[in-house]
Short mmCIF file of C-alpha atoms in Angstrom, two decimals:
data_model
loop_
_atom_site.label_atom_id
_atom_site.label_comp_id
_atom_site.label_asym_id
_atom_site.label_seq_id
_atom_site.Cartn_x
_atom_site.Cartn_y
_atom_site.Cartn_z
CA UNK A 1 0.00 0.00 0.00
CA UNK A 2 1.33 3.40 -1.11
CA UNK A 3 2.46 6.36 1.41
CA UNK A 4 -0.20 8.14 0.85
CA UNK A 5 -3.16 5.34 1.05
CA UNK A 6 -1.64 4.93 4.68
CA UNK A 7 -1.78 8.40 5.65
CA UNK A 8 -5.54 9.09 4.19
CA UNK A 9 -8.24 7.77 6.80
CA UNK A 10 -10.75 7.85 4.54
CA UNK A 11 -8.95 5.65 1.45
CA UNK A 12 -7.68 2.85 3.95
CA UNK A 13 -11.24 2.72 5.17
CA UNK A 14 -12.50 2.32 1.71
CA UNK A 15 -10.08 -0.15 -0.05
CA UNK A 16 -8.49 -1.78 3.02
CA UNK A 17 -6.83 -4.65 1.02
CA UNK A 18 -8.50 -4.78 -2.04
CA UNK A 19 -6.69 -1.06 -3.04
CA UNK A 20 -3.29 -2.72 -0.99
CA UNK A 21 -3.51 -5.85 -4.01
CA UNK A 22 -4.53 -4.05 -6.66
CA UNK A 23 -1.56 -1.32 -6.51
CA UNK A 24 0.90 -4.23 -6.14
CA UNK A 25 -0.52 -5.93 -8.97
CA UNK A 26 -0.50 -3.30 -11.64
CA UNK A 27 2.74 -1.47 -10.04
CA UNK A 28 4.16 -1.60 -13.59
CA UNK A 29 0.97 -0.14 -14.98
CA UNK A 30 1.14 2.83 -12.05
CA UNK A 31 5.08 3.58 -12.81
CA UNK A 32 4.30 3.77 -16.19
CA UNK A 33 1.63 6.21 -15.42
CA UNK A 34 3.92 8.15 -13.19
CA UNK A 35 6.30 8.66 -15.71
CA UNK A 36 3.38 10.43 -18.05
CA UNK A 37 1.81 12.98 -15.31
CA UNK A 38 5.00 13.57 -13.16
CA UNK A 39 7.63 13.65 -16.20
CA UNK A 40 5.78 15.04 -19.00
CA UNK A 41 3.29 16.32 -17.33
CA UNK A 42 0.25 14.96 -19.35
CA UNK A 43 -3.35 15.30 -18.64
CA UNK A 44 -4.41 12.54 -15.98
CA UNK A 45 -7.36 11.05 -17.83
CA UNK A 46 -5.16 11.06 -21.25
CA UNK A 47 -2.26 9.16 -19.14
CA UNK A 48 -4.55 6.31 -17.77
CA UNK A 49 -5.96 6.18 -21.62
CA UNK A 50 -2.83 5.81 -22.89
CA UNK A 51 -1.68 2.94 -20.15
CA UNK A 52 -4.97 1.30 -20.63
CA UNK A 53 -4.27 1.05 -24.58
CA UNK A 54 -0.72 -0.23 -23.50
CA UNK A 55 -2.88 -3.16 -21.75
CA UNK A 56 -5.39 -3.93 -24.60
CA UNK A 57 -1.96 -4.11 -26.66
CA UNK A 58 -1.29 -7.38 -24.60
CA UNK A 59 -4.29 -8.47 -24.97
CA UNK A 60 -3.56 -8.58 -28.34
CA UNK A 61 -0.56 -10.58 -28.37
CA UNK A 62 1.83 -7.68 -27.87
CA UNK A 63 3.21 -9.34 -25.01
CA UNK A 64 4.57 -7.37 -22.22
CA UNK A 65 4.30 -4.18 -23.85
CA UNK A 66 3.84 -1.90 -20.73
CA UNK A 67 6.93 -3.25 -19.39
CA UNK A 68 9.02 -2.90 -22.41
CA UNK A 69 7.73 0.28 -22.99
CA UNK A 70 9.46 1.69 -19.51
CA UNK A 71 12.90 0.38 -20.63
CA UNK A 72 12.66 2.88 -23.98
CA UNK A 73 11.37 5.91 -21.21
CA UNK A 74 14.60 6.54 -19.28
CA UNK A 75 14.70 9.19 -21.38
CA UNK A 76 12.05 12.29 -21.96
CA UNK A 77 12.58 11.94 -25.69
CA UNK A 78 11.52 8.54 -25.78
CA UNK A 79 8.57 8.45 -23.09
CA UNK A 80 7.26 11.60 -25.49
CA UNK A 81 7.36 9.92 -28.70
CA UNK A 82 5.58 6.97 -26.85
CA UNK A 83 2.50 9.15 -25.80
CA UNK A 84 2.63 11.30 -28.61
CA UNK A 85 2.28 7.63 -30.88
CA UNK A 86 -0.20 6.40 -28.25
CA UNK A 87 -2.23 9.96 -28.44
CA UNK A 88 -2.63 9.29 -32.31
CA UNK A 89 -3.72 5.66 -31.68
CA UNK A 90 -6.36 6.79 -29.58
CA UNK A 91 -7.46 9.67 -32.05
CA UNK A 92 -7.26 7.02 -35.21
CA UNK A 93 -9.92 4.61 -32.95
CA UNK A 94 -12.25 6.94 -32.84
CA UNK A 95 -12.27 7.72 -36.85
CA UNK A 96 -14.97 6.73 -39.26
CA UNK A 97 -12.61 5.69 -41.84
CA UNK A 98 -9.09 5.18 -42.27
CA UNK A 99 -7.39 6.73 -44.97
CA UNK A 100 -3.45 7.30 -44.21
CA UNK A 101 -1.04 5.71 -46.46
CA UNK A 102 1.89 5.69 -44.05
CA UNK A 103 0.66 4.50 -40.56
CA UNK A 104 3.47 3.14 -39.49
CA UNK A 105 4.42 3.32 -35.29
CA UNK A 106 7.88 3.01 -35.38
CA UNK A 107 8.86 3.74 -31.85
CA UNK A 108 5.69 1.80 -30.19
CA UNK A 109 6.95 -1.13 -33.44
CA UNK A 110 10.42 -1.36 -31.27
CA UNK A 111 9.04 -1.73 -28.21
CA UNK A 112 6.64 -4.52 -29.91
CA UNK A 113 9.31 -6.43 -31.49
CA UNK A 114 7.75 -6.50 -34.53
CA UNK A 115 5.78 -3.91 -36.79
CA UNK A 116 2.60 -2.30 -35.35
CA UNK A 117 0.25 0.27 -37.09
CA UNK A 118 -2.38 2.51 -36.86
CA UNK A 119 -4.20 0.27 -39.52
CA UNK A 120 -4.38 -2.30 -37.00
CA UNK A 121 -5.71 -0.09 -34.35
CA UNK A 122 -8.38 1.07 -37.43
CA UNK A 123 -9.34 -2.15 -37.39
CA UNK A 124 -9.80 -3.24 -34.08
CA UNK A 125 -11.32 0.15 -32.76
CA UNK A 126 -14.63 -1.05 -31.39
CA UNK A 127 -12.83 -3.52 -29.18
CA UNK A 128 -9.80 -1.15 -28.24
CA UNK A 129 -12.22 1.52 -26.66
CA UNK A 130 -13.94 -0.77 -25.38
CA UNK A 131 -11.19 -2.18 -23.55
CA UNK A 132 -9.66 1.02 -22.80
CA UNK A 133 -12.98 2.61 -20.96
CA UNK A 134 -13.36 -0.60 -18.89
CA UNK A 135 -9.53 -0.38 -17.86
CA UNK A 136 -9.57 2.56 -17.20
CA UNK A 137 -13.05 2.48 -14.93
CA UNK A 138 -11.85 -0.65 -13.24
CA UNK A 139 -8.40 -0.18 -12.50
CA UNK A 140 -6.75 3.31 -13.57
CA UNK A 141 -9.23 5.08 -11.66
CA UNK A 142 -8.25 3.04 -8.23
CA UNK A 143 -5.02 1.75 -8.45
CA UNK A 144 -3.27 5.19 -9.55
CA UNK A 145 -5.93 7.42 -6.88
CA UNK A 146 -2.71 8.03 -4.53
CA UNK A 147 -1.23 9.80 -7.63
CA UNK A 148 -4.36 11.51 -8.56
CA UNK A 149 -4.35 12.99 -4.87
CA UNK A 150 -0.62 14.14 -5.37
CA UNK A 151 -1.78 15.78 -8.57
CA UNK A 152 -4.82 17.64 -7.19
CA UNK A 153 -2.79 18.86 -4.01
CA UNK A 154 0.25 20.29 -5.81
CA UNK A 155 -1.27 21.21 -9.10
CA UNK A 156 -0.29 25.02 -8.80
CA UNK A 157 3.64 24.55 -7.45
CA UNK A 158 4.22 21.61 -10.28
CA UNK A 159 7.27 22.35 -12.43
CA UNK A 160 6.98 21.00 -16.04
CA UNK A 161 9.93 19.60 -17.35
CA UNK A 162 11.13 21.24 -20.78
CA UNK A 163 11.00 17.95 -23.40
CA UNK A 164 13.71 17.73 -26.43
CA UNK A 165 11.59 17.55 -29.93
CA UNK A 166 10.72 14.15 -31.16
CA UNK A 167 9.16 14.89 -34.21
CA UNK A 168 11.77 13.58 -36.36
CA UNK A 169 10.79 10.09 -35.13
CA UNK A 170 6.86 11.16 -35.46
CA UNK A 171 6.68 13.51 -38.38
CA UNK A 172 5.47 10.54 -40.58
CA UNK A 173 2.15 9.81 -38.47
CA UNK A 174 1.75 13.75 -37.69
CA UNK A 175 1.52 14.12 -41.26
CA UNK A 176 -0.88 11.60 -42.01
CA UNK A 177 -3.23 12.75 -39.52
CA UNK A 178 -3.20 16.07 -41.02
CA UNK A 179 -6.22 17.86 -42.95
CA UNK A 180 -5.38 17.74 -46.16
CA UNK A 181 -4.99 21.40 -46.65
CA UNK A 182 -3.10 21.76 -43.75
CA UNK A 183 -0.41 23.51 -45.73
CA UNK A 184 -2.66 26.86 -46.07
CA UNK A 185 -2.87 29.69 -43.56
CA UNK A 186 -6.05 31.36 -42.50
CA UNK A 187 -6.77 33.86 -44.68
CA UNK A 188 -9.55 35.83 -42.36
CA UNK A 189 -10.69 36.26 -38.81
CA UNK A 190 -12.68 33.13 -38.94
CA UNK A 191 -10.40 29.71 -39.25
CA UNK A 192 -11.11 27.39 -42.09
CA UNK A 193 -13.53 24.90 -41.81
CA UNK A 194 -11.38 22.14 -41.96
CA UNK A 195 -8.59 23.74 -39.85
CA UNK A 196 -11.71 23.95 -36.76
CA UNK A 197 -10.63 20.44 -35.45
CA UNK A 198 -6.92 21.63 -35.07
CA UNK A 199 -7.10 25.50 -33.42
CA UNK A 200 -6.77 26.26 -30.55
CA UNK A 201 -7.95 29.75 -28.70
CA UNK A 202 -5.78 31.17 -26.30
CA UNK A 203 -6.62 34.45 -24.42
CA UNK A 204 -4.02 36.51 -22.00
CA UNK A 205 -4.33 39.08 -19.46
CA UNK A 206 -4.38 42.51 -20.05
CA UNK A 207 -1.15 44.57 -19.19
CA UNK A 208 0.72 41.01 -19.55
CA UNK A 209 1.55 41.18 -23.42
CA UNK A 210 2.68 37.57 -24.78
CA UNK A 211 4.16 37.69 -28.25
CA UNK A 212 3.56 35.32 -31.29
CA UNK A 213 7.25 34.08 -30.83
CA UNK A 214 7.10 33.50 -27.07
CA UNK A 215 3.57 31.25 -27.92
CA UNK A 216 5.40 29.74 -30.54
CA UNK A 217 8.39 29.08 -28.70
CA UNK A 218 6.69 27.41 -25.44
CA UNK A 219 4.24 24.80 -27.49
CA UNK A 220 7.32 24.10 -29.91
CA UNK A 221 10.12 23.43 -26.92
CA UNK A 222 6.86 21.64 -24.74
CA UNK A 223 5.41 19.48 -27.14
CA UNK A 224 7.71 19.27 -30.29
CA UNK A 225 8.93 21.18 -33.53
CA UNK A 226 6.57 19.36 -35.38
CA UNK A 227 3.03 20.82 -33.31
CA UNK A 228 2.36 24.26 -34.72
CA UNK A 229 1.40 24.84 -38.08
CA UNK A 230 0.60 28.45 -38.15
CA UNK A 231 -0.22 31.26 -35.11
CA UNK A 232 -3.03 34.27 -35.48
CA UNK A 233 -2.41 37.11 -32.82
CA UNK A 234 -5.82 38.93 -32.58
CA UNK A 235 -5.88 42.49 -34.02
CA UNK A 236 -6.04 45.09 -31.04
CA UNK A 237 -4.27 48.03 -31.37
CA UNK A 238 -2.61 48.26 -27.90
CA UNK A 239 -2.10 44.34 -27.23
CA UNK A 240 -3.44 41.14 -28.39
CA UNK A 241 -5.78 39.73 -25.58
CA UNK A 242 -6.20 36.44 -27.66
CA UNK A 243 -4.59 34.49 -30.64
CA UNK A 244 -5.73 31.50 -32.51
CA UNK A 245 -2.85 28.39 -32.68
CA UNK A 246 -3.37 26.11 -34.95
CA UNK A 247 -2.01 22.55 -34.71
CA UNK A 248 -0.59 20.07 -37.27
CA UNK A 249 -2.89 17.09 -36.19
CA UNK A 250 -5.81 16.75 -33.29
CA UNK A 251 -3.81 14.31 -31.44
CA UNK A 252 -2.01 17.45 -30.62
CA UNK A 253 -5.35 18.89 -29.21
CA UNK A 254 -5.52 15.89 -27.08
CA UNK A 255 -1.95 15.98 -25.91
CA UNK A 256 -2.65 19.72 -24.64
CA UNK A 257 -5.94 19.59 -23.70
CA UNK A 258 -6.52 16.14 -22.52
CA UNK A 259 -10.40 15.88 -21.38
CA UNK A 260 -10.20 19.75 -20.13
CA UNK A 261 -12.39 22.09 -21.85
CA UNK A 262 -9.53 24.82 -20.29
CA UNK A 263 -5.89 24.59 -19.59
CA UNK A 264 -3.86 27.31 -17.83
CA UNK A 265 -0.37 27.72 -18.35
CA UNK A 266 2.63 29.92 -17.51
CA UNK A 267 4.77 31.58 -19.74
CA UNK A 268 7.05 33.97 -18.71
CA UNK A 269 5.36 34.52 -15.72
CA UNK A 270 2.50 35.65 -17.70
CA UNK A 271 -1.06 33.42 -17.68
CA UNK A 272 -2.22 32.13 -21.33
CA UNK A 273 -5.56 30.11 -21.24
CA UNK A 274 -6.10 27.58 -23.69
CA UNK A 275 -9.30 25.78 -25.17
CA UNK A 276 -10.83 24.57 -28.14
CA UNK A 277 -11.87 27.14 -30.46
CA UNK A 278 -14.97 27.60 -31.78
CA UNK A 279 -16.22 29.42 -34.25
CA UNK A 280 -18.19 32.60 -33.90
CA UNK A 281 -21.10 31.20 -36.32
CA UNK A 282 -21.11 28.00 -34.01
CA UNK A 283 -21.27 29.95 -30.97
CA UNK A 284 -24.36 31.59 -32.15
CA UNK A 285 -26.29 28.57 -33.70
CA UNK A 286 -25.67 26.83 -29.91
CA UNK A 287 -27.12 29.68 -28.54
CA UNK A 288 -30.18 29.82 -30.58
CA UNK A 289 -30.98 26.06 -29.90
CA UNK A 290 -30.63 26.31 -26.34
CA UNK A 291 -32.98 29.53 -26.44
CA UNK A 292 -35.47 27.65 -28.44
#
């Protein structure tokens, strides 16, 4: 039983044993999960997806595959391409059709042993969510609540560790995932239809000016040189109080947002908040159907 089970009444009183065995059990499953929240500092409910796809992988004769996965993660580099590989699994299982021409997971293939693609997760997408909502449910959810606790209590004074780029290894996949008119740049205040499902909105403070560069520089040095595709400062004639960033793929969506609908961050010692955006015509037909 963890530290912190012992030390929180009401958690020994709840799980007594059953918490105690379950912990010990799947204490490969909660380093693994460590590493994602505490060393790259990924969204909690995106971590346990990601280990819980790491499971169904077994189940699927990838035999193992959590444990093999730690010995690629002693470094930052490789634990990133990992999720970042993982992120787009989870993104291509919840697609209507598959369509990418080069799917190939090389880093997630090496810890395999042998080749492993997001074709196959295409085709086995029912039972992979499946699998990964129960695992999560059943065991993410309990065996990793110790770590959820340490998360919630020391949310605000966490340090997030600056990752090296491993889009070299992941531009392939990235690139595949892509709209395929990624390549243009939004041409008006409104983003492109087909660029919705890969912009972000981010607003600042006024009197705390963040520039384009210092935007592009933090998602670029946090999450790879391979995540931005283009950045719109809004027009104000004093300071921009909001910019639109839009990403290469939506895994990178995920990877930022994770199941938030808002994100906070620090840059410079200046607050940015970060959601989905939405466009201005959306906005308003919402609003009319919830009036009617």
């Amino acid at each position: 039983m963890s530290w912190i089970t012992l030390t929180v009444p009401e958690l020994q009183e709840k799980y007594t044993v059953s918490l105690c065995h379950l912990q010990q059990f799947h204490y490969i499953d909660r380093e693994a999960y460590a590493k994602l929240v505490f060393q790259l500092a990924l969204d909690s409910h995106l971590s346990k997806r990601i280990v819980a796809f790491w499971n169904w992988l077994e189940t699927e004769g990838f035999t193992n595959f959590v444990h093999e996965s730690l010995k690629l993660t002693d470094s930052l580099r490789g634990l990133y391409g990992l999720a970042l590989e993982s992120a787009l699994c989870l993104v291509c299982s919840d697609q209507e059709s598959f369509t990418c021409r080069d799917n190939n997971l090389p880093l997630m293939s090496l810890v395999c042993g042998r080749e492993l693609s997001l074709e196959f997760v295409f085709q086995n997408n029912e039972n992979a969510k499946a699998y990964v909502t129960k695992f999560v449910r059943d065991v993410c959810d309990r065996a990793f609540i110790d770590y959820d606790l340490v998360l919630r209590n020391n949310l605000n004074n966490h340090q997030v560790q600056v990752l090296e780029p491993a889009v070299q290894l992941l531009q392939p996949q990235v690139n595949n995932l892509r709209q395929q008119d990624s390549g243009s740049h939004l041409a008006s205040e409104e983003a492109n239809d087909a660029d919705t499902d890969r912009t972000l909105f981010a607003t600042f403070s006024k009197g705390h000016p963040i520039t384009r560069a210092e935007l592009f520089e933090f998602f670029t040095r946090r999450y790879g040189e391979g995540c931005v595709e283009d950045i719109k400062m809004g027009n104000c004639r004093d300071q921009s109080l909001y910019a639109r960033v839009i990403v290469r793929s939506p895994a990178f969506i995920t990877l930022i947002l994770g199941e938030n609908e808002l994100m906070q961050f620090n840059i410079h010692g200046k607050d940015v908040r970060v959601r989905r955006f939405v466009p201005k015509r959306a906005s308003v037909a919402a609003a009319s159907v919830s009036a009617n």
